[in-house]
Amino acid sequence: MPLVTSKEMFKKAYDGGYAIGAFNINNMEIVQGITEAAHELQSPVILQASQGARKYANSVYLVKLVEAALELYPELPIVLHLDHGADFKVCKDCIDNGFTSVMIDYSGHSFEENVEESRRVAEYAHEHGVVVEAELGTLAGIEDEVKVEHGAASYTDPDQVEEFVKRTCVDSLAIAIGTSHGAYKFKPEQCTRNEKGILVPPPLRFDILEEVSRRLPGFPIVLHGSSSVPQEFVKIINENGGALKDAVGVPEEQLRQAARLSVCKINIDSDLRLGLTAGIRQHLAEHPDHFDPRQYITDGRTNVKAVVAHKIVEVLGSDHKI
Ligand code: G3H
Ligand code: 13P
Ligand code: ZN
């Protein structure tokens, strides 16, 4: 089938108490790992490209890679989504070039500016059969090489969500309830340590999520920054020349809980990066004589596929939902 929008997917996910995984794509092996897992588990999937990804790979390549996946897995509902579109111009470019969903991220601007730019994108997108995600509240972490310090992050204010959605006509809303981008989501001083010395982060603000859902019944909510930073990958990376100290993510059971509620889209990028890097580092450490990229990238791609399969079954609950 051709690319789809997330409209139908989100409705089924909302009603069924599960979420769709939105996985970031940057190259062929990542697209392959994600879509092989989605195909095997018969799970709808969102492939999302950030501005950094579009710059790295060239957007034309990314669109064609996704088209290849559509051809290989014609039964699979796939959305091609722009992640963190900075303004109307970037969103328009993606809408005009085959994306079926865009995010306008004006969350760093004032409420009124956010309303205005999101409304403008939604108007253009809807005229072209494309759906729009916007964001209210600010996540901590790194996005497109811009670092938001933990102190500068702010939770979504539930008092603003009805007005925002009504005035912008966006199709889904990303909210800030304590997740953050990257592999260092929480400062060690925000966490406790378990008996193995691993950091345990503070719980997500389910009270905010529930209040937002009460004010927007039936409306799909999005969680960014939802990697869990698997410690087995951190360990492999660190044992093979890496230096990831105190990397910590969002516990998976909290994401599963969010997926049962109004969260219909869960964004995961860092866990794919960790899996890919762990596979490559381990391969090269075990086979110092190898220099054929197909040999070591294969192990990275295998890990990407395993991460996605695990998320689909254990976190999102989206398997066999096509
Ligand atoms: O939101 C951040 C995503 O992980 C994309 O990251 O901008 O480095 O491609 P990126
Ligand atoms: P992570 O860094 O937690 O994987 O978040 C990815 C994301 O939100 C992409 O928009
Ligand atoms: Zn994000």
Coordinates of C-alpha atoms and ligand atoms in Angstrom, one line a residue:
M1 CA 0.0 0.0 0.0
P2 CA 1.2 3.6 -0.4
L3 CA 2.3 5.6 2.6
V4 CA -0.5 6.3 5.0
T5 CA -1.2 9.1 7.5
S6 CA -1.4 8.3 11.3
K7 CA -5.1 9.2 11.5
E8 CA -6.5 5.7 11.4
M9 CA -3.6 4.2 13.3
F10 CA -4.0 6.6 16.2
K11 CA -7.8 6.0 16.4
K12 CA -7.2 2.3 16.6
A13 CA -4.4 2.7 19.0
Y14 CA -6.4 5.0 21.3
D15 CA -9.3 2.7 21.4
G16 CA -7.1 -0.4 21.8
G17 CA -4.9 0.9 24.6
Y18 CA -1.6 0.7 22.7
A19 CA 0.8 3.1 20.9
I20 CA 2.6 3.3 17.6
G21 CA 6.4 3.4 17.6
A22 CA 7.9 6.4 15.9
F23 CA 11.5 5.4 15.1
N24 CA 14.1 7.8 13.7
I25 CA 15.7 6.9 10.4
N26 CA 19.1 8.1 9.2
N27 CA 20.3 5.5 6.8
M28 CA 19.5 2.3 5.0
E29 CA 20.4 -0.1 7.7
I30 CA 18.1 1.7 10.3
V31 CA 15.2 1.7 7.8
Q32 CA 15.8 -2.1 7.2
G33 CA 16.1 -3.0 10.9
I34 CA 12.9 -1.1 11.8
T35 CA 10.8 -2.3 9.0
E36 CA 11.9 -6.0 9.2
A37 CA 10.8 -6.0 12.8
A38 CA 7.5 -4.3 12.0
H39 CA 6.9 -6.7 9.2
E40 CA 7.6 -9.8 11.2
L41 CA 5.4 -8.6 14.0
Q42 CA 2.7 -7.2 11.7
S43 CA 2.9 -3.8 13.5
P44 CA 2.0 -0.4 12.0
V45 CA 5.0 1.9 12.2
I46 CA 6.0 5.5 11.9
L47 CA 9.4 6.3 10.3
Q48 CA 10.5 9.8 11.2
A49 CA 13.2 12.0 9.9
S50 CA 14.7 14.9 11.8
Q51 CA 16.2 17.9 10.1
G52 CA 19.6 16.5 11.0
A53 CA 18.7 13.2 9.3
R54 CA 17.5 15.0 6.2
K55 CA 20.8 16.9 6.1
Y56 CA 22.9 13.8 6.8
A57 CA 21.3 11.5 4.3
N58 CA 19.6 13.9 1.9
S59 CA 15.8 13.8 2.2
V60 CA 15.6 12.3 -1.3
Y61 CA 17.5 9.2 -0.2
L62 CA 15.3 8.9 2.9
V63 CA 12.1 9.1 0.9
K64 CA 13.4 6.5 -1.6
L65 CA 14.5 4.1 1.2
V66 CA 11.0 4.3 2.7
E67 CA 9.5 3.6 -0.7
A68 CA 11.7 0.5 -0.9
A69 CA 10.3 -0.7 2.4
L70 CA 6.8 -0.1 1.1
E71 CA 7.6 -2.2 -1.9
L72 CA 9.0 -5.0 0.2
Y73 CA 6.2 -5.0 2.7
P74 CA 3.1 -4.0 0.9
E75 CA 0.8 -5.0 3.7
L76 CA 2.5 -2.7 6.3
P77 CA 0.9 0.6 7.2
I78 CA 3.9 3.0 7.2
V79 CA 3.8 6.8 8.0
L80 CA 6.7 9.0 6.9
H81 CA 6.9 11.8 9.4
L82 CA 9.0 15.0 9.8
D83 CA 10.4 15.0 13.3
H84 CA 10.8 18.5 15.0
G85 CA 10.1 20.7 11.9
A86 CA 11.5 24.1 12.9
D87 CA 9.1 26.2 10.9
F88 CA 6.4 26.4 8.2
K89 CA 9.0 26.4 5.4
V90 CA 10.6 23.0 6.5
C91 CA 7.1 21.5 7.0
K92 CA 6.0 22.7 3.6
D93 CA 9.0 21.2 2.0
C94 CA 8.3 17.8 3.5
I95 CA 4.5 18.0 2.7
D96 CA 5.5 18.9 -0.9
N97 CA 7.9 15.9 -1.1
G98 CA 6.0 12.9 0.0
F99 CA 5.8 13.0 3.8
T100 CA 2.4 12.0 5.1
S101 CA 2.8 13.6 8.6
V102 CA 4.8 16.6 9.9
M103 CA 5.7 17.9 13.3
I104 CA 5.8 21.7 13.7
D105 CA 7.9 22.3 16.8
Y106 CA 7.4 25.8 17.9
S107 CA 7.4 24.8 21.6
G108 CA 10.4 27.1 22.2
H109 CA 8.4 30.2 21.2
S110 CA 5.6 32.0 23.0
F111 CA 2.2 30.4 23.2
E112 CA 0.7 32.9 20.6
E113 CA 3.6 32.3 18.2
N114 CA 3.2 28.5 18.6
V115 CA -0.5 28.8 17.9
E116 CA 0.1 30.9 14.8
E117 CA 2.8 28.8 13.2
S118 CA 1.1 25.5 14.1
R119 CA -2.2 26.7 12.7
R120 CA -0.5 27.8 9.5
V121 CA 1.2 24.4 9.0
A122 CA -2.1 22.5 9.8
E123 CA -4.0 24.6 7.2
Y124 CA -1.4 23.8 4.5
A125 CA -1.0 20.2 5.5
H126 CA -4.7 19.4 5.6
E127 CA -5.1 20.9 2.2
H128 CA -2.6 18.3 1.0
G129 CA -3.9 15.3 3.0
V130 CA -1.1 15.4 5.5
V131 CA -1.5 15.3 9.3
V132 CA 0.2 17.5 11.9
E133 CA 1.8 17.1 15.3
A134 CA 2.6 20.1 17.4
E135 CA 4.2 20.5 20.9
L136 CA 3.3 22.3 24.1
G137 CA 5.9 22.4 26.9
T138 CA 9.6 22.0 26.6
L139 CA 11.6 18.8 26.9
A140 CA 15.1 18.8 28.3
G141 CA 18.0 17.1 26.3
I142 CA 19.5 17.4 22.9
E143 CA 17.6 18.0 19.7
D144 CA 19.2 19.0 16.4
E145 CA 22.4 19.9 18.3
V146 CA 20.6 22.3 20.6
K147 CA 20.8 21.4 24.2
V148 CA 18.0 22.4 26.6
E149 CA 19.3 22.3 30.1
H150 CA 17.1 20.5 32.7
G151 CA 16.4 23.7 34.4
A152 CA 15.0 25.3 31.2
A153 CA 12.6 22.5 30.5
S154 CA 9.0 23.0 31.4
Y155 CA 6.0 20.6 31.8
T156 CA 3.0 21.1 29.6
D157 CA 0.3 23.2 31.3
P158 CA -3.0 21.4 31.0
D159 CA -4.8 24.7 31.1
Q160 CA -3.5 25.5 27.7
V161 CA -4.2 22.4 25.7
E162 CA -7.9 22.8 24.8
E163 CA -7.3 26.3 23.4
F164 CA -4.2 25.3 21.6
V165 CA -5.8 22.3 19.8
K166 CA -9.0 24.3 19.0
R167 CA -7.1 27.2 17.5
T168 CA -4.5 25.3 15.6
C169 CA -6.6 22.3 14.4
V170 CA -3.5 20.0 14.7
D171 CA -4.1 16.3 14.7
S172 CA -1.9 15.2 17.7
L173 CA 0.0 16.9 20.5
A174 CA 3.4 16.2 22.0
I175 CA 3.5 17.0 25.7
A176 CA 6.2 17.4 28.3
I177 CA 5.7 15.1 31.3
G178 CA 9.3 14.4 32.3
T179 CA 10.8 12.6 29.3
S180 CA 13.8 14.1 27.6
H181 CA 15.9 13.6 24.5
G182 CA 19.2 11.7 24.3
A183 CA 20.9 9.1 26.4
Y184 CA 21.3 11.3 29.5
K185 CA 17.7 12.1 30.3
F186 CA 18.2 12.8 34.0
K187 CA 21.0 14.2 36.0
P188 CA 22.4 11.8 38.6
E189 CA 21.2 14.1 41.4
Q190 CA 17.6 13.7 40.2
C191 CA 17.8 10.0 40.5
T192 CA 18.3 7.3 43.1
R193 CA 20.6 4.3 42.6
N194 CA 19.4 0.7 42.7
E195 CA 21.4 -2.2 44.3
K196 CA 23.5 -2.5 41.1
G197 CA 24.5 1.1 41.2
I198 CA 22.3 1.9 38.2
L199 CA 20.4 5.2 38.2
V200 CA 16.7 5.1 38.7
P201 CA 15.0 8.2 37.4
P202 CA 12.0 10.1 38.9
P203 CA 8.6 8.9 37.6
L204 CA 6.9 10.6 34.7
R205 CA 4.1 13.1 35.6
F206 CA 1.1 10.9 34.9
D207 CA -1.0 13.4 36.7
I208 CA -0.4 15.9 33.8
L209 CA -1.0 13.2 31.2
E210 CA -4.3 12.3 32.8
E211 CA -5.4 15.9 33.1
V212 CA -4.5 16.6 29.5
S213 CA -6.5 13.5 28.4
R214 CA -9.5 14.6 30.5
R215 CA -9.5 18.0 28.7
L216 CA -8.9 16.4 25.2
P217 CA -11.0 13.2 25.2
G218 CA -10.2 10.9 22.3
F219 CA -7.3 13.1 21.2
P220 CA -3.9 11.4 20.4
I221 CA -1.0 12.4 22.7
V222 CA 2.6 12.0 21.7
L223 CA 5.7 11.3 23.9
H224 CA 9.1 12.4 22.7
G225 CA 12.3 11.4 24.4
S226 CA 11.1 8.0 25.1
S227 CA 14.2 5.8 24.9
S228 CA 14.9 3.6 27.8
V229 CA 18.7 3.5 27.3
P230 CA 19.2 -0.3 27.6
Q231 CA 22.0 -0.8 30.1
E232 CA 23.2 -4.0 28.3
F233 CA 24.1 -1.8 25.3
V234 CA 25.7 0.9 27.5
K235 CA 27.8 -1.9 29.0
I236 CA 28.8 -3.4 25.7
I237 CA 29.8 0.1 24.4
N238 CA 31.7 0.9 27.5
E239 CA 33.5 -2.4 27.5
N240 CA 34.6 -1.9 23.9
G241 CA 36.2 1.5 24.0
G242 CA 33.1 3.7 24.6
A243 CA 32.6 6.2 27.5
L244 CA 28.9 6.6 28.3
K245 CA 28.8 7.5 31.9
D246 CA 25.5 7.6 33.8
A247 CA 23.4 7.2 30.7
V248 CA 19.8 6.8 31.8
G249 CA 16.4 6.5 30.1
V250 CA 12.7 6.2 30.8
P251 CA 11.7 2.9 32.4
E252 CA 9.8 0.8 29.9
E253 CA 6.9 -0.1 32.3
Q254 CA 6.0 3.7 32.5
L255 CA 5.9 3.9 28.7
R256 CA 3.7 0.8 28.6
Q257 CA 1.4 2.5 31.1
A258 CA 1.3 5.7 29.0
A259 CA 0.5 3.6 25.9
R260 CA -2.5 2.2 27.7
L261 CA -3.8 5.7 28.2
S262 CA -4.1 8.5 25.6
V263 CA -0.5 8.3 24.3
C264 CA -0.7 7.0 20.7
K265 CA 2.8 7.8 19.4
I266 CA 6.1 7.1 21.3
N267 CA 9.3 8.5 19.9
I268 CA 12.4 6.3 20.0
D269 CA 15.8 7.2 18.5
S270 CA 18.6 7.0 21.1
D271 CA 17.9 3.3 21.8
L272 CA 18.4 2.5 18.1
R273 CA 21.7 4.5 18.1
L274 CA 22.9 2.6 21.2
G275 CA 22.0 -0.8 19.7
L276 CA 23.7 0.1 16.4
T277 CA 26.8 1.4 18.1
A278 CA 27.0 -1.6 20.5
G279 CA 26.8 -4.0 17.6
I280 CA 29.5 -2.3 15.6
R281 CA 31.8 -1.8 18.6
Q282 CA 31.4 -5.4 19.7
H283 CA 32.0 -6.7 16.2
L284 CA 35.1 -4.7 15.6
A285 CA 36.5 -5.7 19.1
E286 CA 35.9 -9.4 18.3
H287 CA 37.2 -9.2 14.8
P288 CA 40.0 -6.6 14.7
D289 CA 40.9 -7.8 11.2
H290 CA 37.5 -6.9 9.7
F291 CA 37.2 -3.8 7.6
D292 CA 34.3 -4.6 5.3
P293 CA 31.4 -2.4 6.5
R294 CA 28.9 -5.0 5.5
Q295 CA 30.3 -7.3 8.2
Y296 CA 30.2 -4.9 11.2
I297 CA 27.1 -2.9 10.2
T298 CA 25.2 -6.1 9.9
D299 CA 25.6 -6.6 13.7
G300 CA 24.4 -3.0 14.3
R301 CA 21.4 -3.6 12.1
T302 CA 20.6 -6.8 13.9
N303 CA 20.5 -4.9 17.1
V304 CA 18.3 -2.2 15.7
K305 CA 15.8 -4.9 14.6
A306 CA 15.9 -6.5 18.0
V307 CA 15.3 -3.2 19.8
V308 CA 12.3 -2.4 17.6
A309 CA 10.8 -5.9 18.0
H310 CA 11.2 -5.7 21.8
K311 CA 9.5 -2.2 21.8
I312 CA 6.6 -3.4 19.6
V313 CA 5.8 -6.3 21.9
E314 CA 6.9 -5.2 25.4
V315 CA 6.3 -1.4 25.3
L316 CA 4.0 -0.3 22.6
G317 CA 1.7 -3.3 22.3
S318 CA 1.3 -2.7 18.6
D319 CA 2.1 -6.2 17.3
H320 CA -0.5 -7.8 15.0
K321 CA -2.5 -4.6 14.8
I322 CA -2.4 -4.0 11.0
Ligands
G3H1 O1 14.5 14.6 18.8 C1 15.7 14.2 18.5 C2 15.9 13.0 17.7 O2 16.5 12.0 18.4 C3 16.6 13.3 16.4 O3 17.9 13.7 16.7 O4 18.2 15.8 15.5 O5 20.2 14.4 16.1 O6 18.6 13.7 14.3 P1 18.8 14.4 15.6
13P2 P1 15.0 9.7 22.4 O1 16.3 10.5 22.4 O2 14.6 9.4 23.8 O3 15.2 8.4 21.6 O4 13.9 10.5 21.8 C1 13.7 10.6 20.4 C2 12.7 11.6 20.0 O5 12.0 12.2 20.7 C3 12.7 12.0 18.6 O6 11.8 13.0 18.3
ZN3 ZN 11.7 14.5 19.9

